[in-house]
Amino acid sequence: VEKTCSSKVVTCEKNGCYLDLPSRCKSYHLCIDKRKTTLECDSDKLFNGQLCVPQDSFTCPDECSQHQCHNTV
């Protein structure tokens, strides 16, 4: 059975950092004053919702999981 998911688009209604689930947490969005900047972690790191950490210390949530709330602004 194949999952069909629709990623939520980060709209930057609130300031903060947000996971980019389609990138498997290699990228994240920084929102300041309704402006979005997309940033990337180093190749051996993932964004955990606060900072870039080693890949083996964080598991990126599946796009279809309940963790999608991290991607909704």
PDB file of N, CA and C in Angstrom:
ATOM      1  N   VAL A   1       0.848  -1.172   0.000  1.00  0.00           N
ATOM      2  CA  VAL A   1       0.000   0.000   0.000  1.00  0.00           C
ATOM      3  C   VAL A   1       0.892   1.234   0.000  1.00  0.00           C
ATOM      4  N   GLU A   2       0.658   2.100  -0.945  1.00  0.00           N
ATOM      5  CA  GLU A   2       1.447   3.319  -1.056  1.00  0.00           C
ATOM      6  C   GLU A   2       0.757   4.462  -0.336  1.00  0.00           C
ATOM      7  N   LYS A   3       1.528   5.245   0.399  1.00  0.00           N
ATOM      8  CA  LYS A   3       0.978   6.410   1.099  1.00  0.00           C
ATOM      9  C   LYS A   3       0.891   7.587   0.136  1.00  0.00           C
ATOM     10  N   THR A   4      -0.171   8.336   0.238  1.00  0.00           N
ATOM     11  CA  THR A   4      -0.299   9.578  -0.512  1.00  0.00           C
ATOM     12  C   THR A   4      -0.404  10.701   0.509  1.00  0.00           C
ATOM     13  N   CYS A   5       0.530  11.615   0.442  1.00  0.00           N
ATOM     14  CA  CYS A   5       0.571  12.702   1.419  1.00  0.00           C
ATOM     15  C   CYS A   5       0.639  14.032   0.695  1.00  0.00           C
ATOM     16  N   SER A   6       0.096  15.016   1.311  1.00  0.00           N
ATOM     17  CA  SER A   6       0.256  16.364   0.787  1.00  0.00           C
ATOM     18  C   SER A   6       0.977  17.167   1.852  1.00  0.00           C
ATOM     19  N   SER A   7       2.147  17.655   1.499  1.00  0.00           N
ATOM     20  CA  SER A   7       2.929  18.432   2.452  1.00  0.00           C
ATOM     21  C   SER A   7       2.266  19.771   2.693  1.00  0.00           C
ATOM     22  N   LYS A   8       2.282  20.177   3.932  1.00  0.00           N
ATOM     23  CA  LYS A   8       1.766  21.496   4.265  1.00  0.00           C
ATOM     24  C   LYS A   8       2.808  22.530   3.828  1.00  0.00           C
ATOM     25  N   VAL A   9       2.354  23.618   3.299  1.00  0.00           N
ATOM     26  CA  VAL A   9       3.246  24.677   2.865  1.00  0.00           C
ATOM     27  C   VAL A   9       3.475  25.622   4.037  1.00  0.00           C
ATOM     28  N   VAL A  10       4.726  25.924   4.305  1.00  0.00           N
ATOM     29  CA  VAL A  10       5.056  26.855   5.381  1.00  0.00           C
ATOM     30  C   VAL A  10       4.743  28.256   4.886  1.00  0.00           C
ATOM     31  N   THR A  11       3.843  28.932   5.589  1.00  0.00           N
ATOM     32  CA  THR A  11       3.406  30.263   5.158  1.00  0.00           C
ATOM     33  C   THR A  11       3.954  31.398   6.013  1.00  0.00           C
ATOM     34  N   CYS A  12       4.652  31.082   7.078  1.00  0.00           N
ATOM     35  CA  CYS A  12       5.304  32.080   7.927  1.00  0.00           C
ATOM     36  C   CYS A  12       4.337  33.050   8.602  1.00  0.00           C
ATOM     37  N   GLU A  13       3.263  32.536   9.125  1.00  0.00           N
ATOM     38  CA  GLU A  13       2.358  33.366   9.908  1.00  0.00           C
ATOM     39  C   GLU A  13       2.944  33.662  11.291  1.00  0.00           C
ATOM     40  N   LYS A  14       3.824  32.759  11.766  1.00  0.00           N
ATOM     41  CA  LYS A  14       4.482  32.930  13.067  1.00  0.00           C
ATOM     42  C   LYS A  14       5.988  32.853  12.879  1.00  0.00           C
ATOM     43  N   ASN A  15       6.739  33.621  13.669  1.00  0.00           N
ATOM     44  CA  ASN A  15       8.196  33.551  13.633  1.00  0.00           C
ATOM     45  C   ASN A  15       8.664  32.209  14.178  1.00  0.00           C
ATOM     46  N   GLY A  16       9.760  31.707  13.641  1.00  0.00           N
ATOM     47  CA  GLY A  16      10.335  30.471  14.144  1.00  0.00           C
ATOM     48  C   GLY A  16      11.005  29.670  13.051  1.00  0.00           C
ATOM     49  N   CYS A  17      11.496  28.492  13.445  1.00  0.00           N
ATOM     50  CA  CYS A  17      12.127  27.552  12.524  1.00  0.00           C
ATOM     51  C   CYS A  17      11.213  26.356  12.361  1.00  0.00           C
ATOM     52  N   TYR A  18      11.095  25.863  11.130  1.00  0.00           N
ATOM     53  CA  TYR A  18      10.165  24.791  10.827  1.00  0.00           C
ATOM     54  C   TYR A  18      10.824  23.731   9.959  1.00  0.00           C
ATOM     55  N   LEU A  19      10.564  22.475  10.285  1.00  0.00           N
ATOM     56  CA  LEU A  19      11.092  21.354   9.519  1.00  0.00           C
ATOM     57  C   LEU A  19      10.633  21.421   8.075  1.00  0.00           C
ATOM     58  N   ASP A  20      11.503  20.993   7.170  1.00  0.00           N
ATOM     59  CA  ASP A  20      11.130  20.800   5.775  1.00  0.00           C
ATOM     60  C   ASP A  20      11.089  19.288   5.553  1.00  0.00           C
ATOM     61  N   LEU A  21       9.914  18.702   5.757  1.00  0.00           N
ATOM     62  CA  LEU A  21       9.787  17.248   5.690  1.00  0.00           C
ATOM     63  C   LEU A  21      10.098  16.674   4.306  1.00  0.00           C
ATOM     64  N   PRO A  22       9.715  17.324   3.197  1.00  0.00           N
ATOM     65  CA  PRO A  22      10.067  16.750   1.893  1.00  0.00           C
ATOM     66  C   PRO A  22      11.580  16.592   1.685  1.00  0.00           C
ATOM     67  N   SER A  23      12.387  17.402   2.359  1.00  0.00           N
ATOM     68  CA  SER A  23      13.844  17.285   2.241  1.00  0.00           C
ATOM     69  C   SER A  23      14.400  16.239   3.200  1.00  0.00           C
ATOM     70  N   ARG A  24      13.499  15.570   3.927  1.00  0.00           N
ATOM     71  CA  ARG A  24      13.874  14.587   4.955  1.00  0.00           C
ATOM     72  C   ARG A  24      14.702  15.258   6.042  1.00  0.00           C
ATOM     73  N   CYS A  25      14.334  16.512   6.362  1.00  0.00           N
ATOM     74  CA  CYS A  25      14.916  17.312   7.450  1.00  0.00           C
ATOM     75  C   CYS A  25      16.332  17.804   7.171  1.00  0.00           C
ATOM     76  N   LYS A  26      16.779  17.730   5.926  1.00  0.00           N
ATOM     77  CA  LYS A  26      18.083  18.301   5.579  1.00  0.00           C
ATOM     78  C   LYS A  26      17.977  19.816   5.467  1.00  0.00           C
ATOM     79  N   SER A  27      16.782  20.309   5.158  1.00  0.00           N
ATOM     80  CA  SER A  27      16.521  21.746   5.058  1.00  0.00           C
ATOM     81  C   SER A  27      15.502  22.137   6.114  1.00  0.00           C
ATOM     82  N   TYR A  28      15.427  23.427   6.381  1.00  0.00           N
ATOM     83  CA  TYR A  28      14.413  23.957   7.291  1.00  0.00           C
ATOM     84  C   TYR A  28      14.085  25.383   6.876  1.00  0.00           C
ATOM     85  N   HIS A  29      12.982  25.862   7.384  1.00  0.00           N
ATOM     86  CA  HIS A  29      12.522  27.206   7.047  1.00  0.00           C
ATOM     87  C   HIS A  29      12.637  28.104   8.276  1.00  0.00           C
ATOM     88  N   LEU A  30      13.226  29.268   8.088  1.00  0.00           N
ATOM     89  CA  LEU A  30      13.325  30.281   9.126  1.00  0.00           C
ATOM     90  C   LEU A  30      12.348  31.385   8.764  1.00  0.00           C
ATOM     91  N   CYS A  31      11.392  31.632   9.648  1.00  0.00           N
ATOM     92  CA  CYS A  31      10.380  32.663   9.409  1.00  0.00           C
ATOM     93  C   CYS A  31      10.589  33.829  10.362  1.00  0.00           C
ATOM     94  N   ILE A  32      10.729  35.014   9.800  1.00  0.00           N
ATOM     95  CA  ILE A  32      10.860  36.243  10.582  1.00  0.00           C
ATOM     96  C   ILE A  32      10.012  37.306   9.890  1.00  0.00           C
ATOM     97  N   ASP A  33       9.079  37.897  10.641  1.00  0.00           N
ATOM     98  CA  ASP A  33       8.206  38.953  10.115  1.00  0.00           C
ATOM     99  C   ASP A  33       7.540  38.553   8.790  1.00  0.00           C
ATOM    100  N   LYS A  34       6.994  37.327   8.776  1.00  0.00           N
ATOM    101  CA  LYS A  34       6.256  36.777   7.627  1.00  0.00           C
ATOM    102  C   LYS A  34       7.111  36.568   6.385  1.00  0.00           C
ATOM    103  N   ARG A  35       8.439  36.560   6.548  1.00  0.00           N
ATOM    104  CA  ARG A  35       9.354  36.272   5.440  1.00  0.00           C
ATOM    105  C   ARG A  35      10.007  34.927   5.704  1.00  0.00           C
ATOM    106  N   LYS A  36      10.053  34.102   4.674  1.00  0.00           N
ATOM    107  CA  LYS A  36      10.607  32.756   4.807  1.00  0.00           C
ATOM    108  C   LYS A  36      11.952  32.655   4.114  1.00  0.00           C
ATOM    109  N   THR A  37      12.920  32.100   4.829  1.00  0.00           N
ATOM    110  CA  THR A  37      14.219  31.784   4.266  1.00  0.00           C
ATOM    111  C   THR A  37      14.416  30.290   4.454  1.00  0.00           C
ATOM    112  N   THR A  38      14.809  29.604   3.394  1.00  0.00           N
ATOM    113  CA  THR A  38      15.071  28.176   3.489  1.00  0.00           C
ATOM    114  C   THR A  38      16.566  27.975   3.639  1.00  0.00           C
ATOM    115  N   LEU A  39      16.945  27.235   4.666  1.00  0.00           N
ATOM    116  CA  LEU A  39      18.346  26.977   4.978  1.00  0.00           C
ATOM    117  C   LEU A  39      18.594  25.482   4.965  1.00  0.00           C
ATOM    118  N   GLU A  40      19.854  25.079   4.830  1.00  0.00           N
ATOM    119  CA  GLU A  40      20.212  23.667   4.817  1.00  0.00           C
ATOM    120  C   GLU A  40      21.238  23.375   5.884  1.00  0.00           C
ATOM    121  N   CYS A  41      21.126  22.174   6.443  1.00  0.00           N
ATOM    122  CA  CYS A  41      22.146  21.686   7.364  1.00  0.00           C
ATOM    123  C   CYS A  41      23.317  21.146   6.540  1.00  0.00           C
ATOM    124  N   ASP A  42      24.474  20.957   7.190  1.00  0.00           N
ATOM    125  CA  ASP A  42      25.597  20.305   6.534  1.00  0.00           C
ATOM    126  C   ASP A  42      25.166  18.920   6.076  1.00  0.00           C
ATOM    127  N   SER A  43      25.881  18.341   5.154  1.00  0.00           N
ATOM    128  CA  SER A  43      25.476  17.076   4.530  1.00  0.00           C
ATOM    129  C   SER A  43      25.316  15.919   5.509  1.00  0.00           C
ATOM    130  N   ASP A  44      26.002  15.943   6.626  1.00  0.00           N
ATOM    131  CA  ASP A  44      25.923  14.836   7.592  1.00  0.00           C
ATOM    132  C   ASP A  44      24.994  15.142   8.771  1.00  0.00           C
ATOM    133  N   LYS A  45      24.157  16.189   8.629  1.00  0.00           N
ATOM    134  CA  LYS A  45      23.281  16.595   9.731  1.00  0.00           C
ATOM    135  C   LYS A  45      21.837  16.752   9.279  1.00  0.00           C
ATOM    136  N   LEU A  46      20.923  16.726  10.272  1.00  0.00           N
ATOM    137  CA  LEU A  46      19.492  16.927  10.047  1.00  0.00           C
ATOM    138  C   LEU A  46      18.995  18.002  11.008  1.00  0.00           C
ATOM    139  N   PHE A  47      17.953  18.705  10.608  1.00  0.00           N
ATOM    140  CA  PHE A  47      17.349  19.716  11.466  1.00  0.00           C
ATOM    141  C   PHE A  47      16.320  19.045  12.366  1.00  0.00           C
ATOM    142  N   ASN A  48      16.465  19.204  13.670  1.00  0.00           N
ATOM    143  CA  ASN A  48      15.583  18.515  14.627  1.00  0.00           C
ATOM    144  C   ASN A  48      14.449  19.390  15.150  1.00  0.00           C
ATOM    145  N   GLY A  49      14.270  20.553  14.567  1.00  0.00           N
ATOM    146  CA  GLY A  49      13.235  21.474  15.024  1.00  0.00           C
ATOM    147  C   GLY A  49      13.824  22.651  15.765  1.00  0.00           C
ATOM    148  N   GLN A  50      15.094  22.514  16.168  1.00  0.00           N
ATOM    149  CA  GLN A  50      15.779  23.603  16.869  1.00  0.00           C
ATOM    150  C   GLN A  50      17.141  23.908  16.261  1.00  0.00           C
ATOM    151  N   LEU A  51      17.878  22.851  15.884  1.00  0.00           N
ATOM    152  CA  LEU A  51      19.198  23.035  15.317  1.00  0.00           C
ATOM    153  C   LEU A  51      19.607  21.826  14.498  1.00  0.00           C
ATOM    154  N   CYS A  52      20.703  21.961  13.761  1.00  0.00           N
ATOM    155  CA  CYS A  52      21.220  20.846  12.960  1.00  0.00           C
ATOM    156  C   CYS A  52      22.022  19.924  13.876  1.00  0.00           C
ATOM    157  N   VAL A  53      21.687  18.638  13.816  1.00  0.00           N
ATOM    158  CA  VAL A  53      22.318  17.633  14.677  1.00  0.00           C
ATOM    159  C   VAL A  53      22.819  16.482  13.812  1.00  0.00           C
ATOM    160  N   PRO A  54      23.757  15.655  14.330  1.00  0.00           N
ATOM    161  CA  PRO A  54      24.217  14.495  13.564  1.00  0.00           C
ATOM    162  C   PRO A  54      23.043  13.596  13.170  1.00  0.00           C
ATOM    163  N   GLN A  55      23.096  13.056  11.955  1.00  0.00           N
ATOM    164  CA  GLN A  55      22.018  12.229  11.422  1.00  0.00           C
ATOM    165  C   GLN A  55      21.654  11.066  12.327  1.00  0.00           C
ATOM    166  N   ASP A  56      22.634  10.491  13.005  1.00  0.00           N
ATOM    167  CA  ASP A  56      22.349   9.317  13.838  1.00  0.00           C
ATOM    168  C   ASP A  56      21.712   9.664  15.183  1.00  0.00           C
ATOM    169  N   SER A  57      21.520  10.954  15.464  1.00  0.00           N
ATOM    170  CA  SER A  57      20.910  11.341  16.743  1.00  0.00           C
ATOM    171  C   SER A  57      19.463  11.819  16.587  1.00  0.00           C
ATOM    172  N   PHE A  58      18.929  11.810  15.347  1.00  0.00           N
ATOM    173  CA  PHE A  58      17.566  12.297  15.110  1.00  0.00           C
ATOM    174  C   PHE A  58      16.955  11.546  13.943  1.00  0.00           C
ATOM    175  N   THR A  59      15.696  11.163  14.087  1.00  0.00           N
ATOM    176  CA  THR A  59      14.959  10.524  13.002  1.00  0.00           C
ATOM    177  C   THR A  59      13.918  11.506  12.493  1.00  0.00           C
ATOM    178  N   CYS A  60      14.018  11.860  11.238  1.00  0.00           N
ATOM    179  CA  CYS A  60      13.073  12.799  10.639  1.00  0.00           C
ATOM    180  C   CYS A  60      11.696  12.153  10.582  1.00  0.00           C
ATOM    181  N   PRO A  61      10.650  12.867  11.026  1.00  0.00           N
ATOM    182  CA  PRO A  61       9.302  12.304  10.952  1.00  0.00           C
ATOM    183  C   PRO A  61       8.884  12.066   9.503  1.00  0.00           C
ATOM    184  N   ASP A  62       8.066  11.065   9.307  1.00  0.00           N
ATOM    185  CA  ASP A  62       7.499  10.780   7.998  1.00  0.00           C
ATOM    186  C   ASP A  62       6.508  11.885   7.649  1.00  0.00           C
ATOM    187  N   GLU A  63       6.450  12.276   6.382  1.00  0.00           N
ATOM    188  CA  GLU A  63       5.514  13.328   5.951  1.00  0.00           C
ATOM    189  C   GLU A  63       4.078  12.990   6.293  1.00  0.00           C
ATOM    190  N   CYS A  64       3.752  11.710   6.363  1.00  0.00           N
ATOM    191  CA  CYS A  64       2.373  11.287   6.602  1.00  0.00           C
ATOM    192  C   CYS A  64       2.069  11.086   8.082  1.00  0.00           C
ATOM    193  N   SER A  65       3.051  11.307   8.937  1.00  0.00           N
ATOM    194  CA  SER A  65       2.863  11.046  10.361  1.00  0.00           C
ATOM    195  C   SER A  65       2.120  12.181  11.053  1.00  0.00           C
ATOM    196  N   GLN A  66       1.823  11.955  12.300  1.00  0.00           N
ATOM    197  CA  GLN A  66       1.175  12.978  13.118  1.00  0.00           C
ATOM    198  C   GLN A  66       2.092  14.175  13.338  1.00  0.00           C
ATOM    199  N   HIS A  67       3.374  14.034  13.063  1.00  0.00           N
ATOM    200  CA  HIS A  67       4.344  15.116  13.280  1.00  0.00           C
ATOM    201  C   HIS A  67       4.224  16.220  12.241  1.00  0.00           C
ATOM    202  N   GLN A  68       3.271  16.087  11.332  1.00  0.00           N
ATOM    203  CA  GLN A  68       3.097  17.100  10.303  1.00  0.00           C
ATOM    204  C   GLN A  68       2.837  18.478  10.919  1.00  0.00           C
ATOM    205  N   CYS A  69       2.393  18.501  12.169  1.00  0.00           N
ATOM    206  CA  CYS A  69       2.135  19.788  12.811  1.00  0.00           C
ATOM    207  C   CYS A  69       3.391  20.639  12.884  1.00  0.00           C
ATOM    208  N   HIS A  70       4.565  20.011  12.894  1.00  0.00           N
ATOM    209  CA  HIS A  70       5.818  20.775  12.906  1.00  0.00           C
ATOM    210  C   HIS A  70       6.007  21.557  11.624  1.00  0.00           C
ATOM    211  N   ASN A  71       5.310  21.151  10.580  1.00  0.00           N
ATOM    212  CA  ASN A  71       5.484  21.796   9.292  1.00  0.00           C
ATOM    213  C   ASN A  71       4.373  22.805   9.008  1.00  0.00           C
ATOM    214  N   THR A  72       3.490  23.014   9.960  1.00  0.00           N
ATOM    215  CA  THR A  72       2.381  23.945   9.780  1.00  0.00           C
ATOM    216  C   THR A  72       2.651  25.210  10.575  1.00  0.00           C
ATOM    217  N   VAL A  73       2.582  26.324   9.917  1.00  0.00           N
ATOM    218  CA  VAL A  73       2.850  27.593  10.599  1.00  0.00           C
ATOM    219  C   VAL A  73       1.565  28.360  10.740  1.00  0.00           C
TER     220      VAL A  73
END
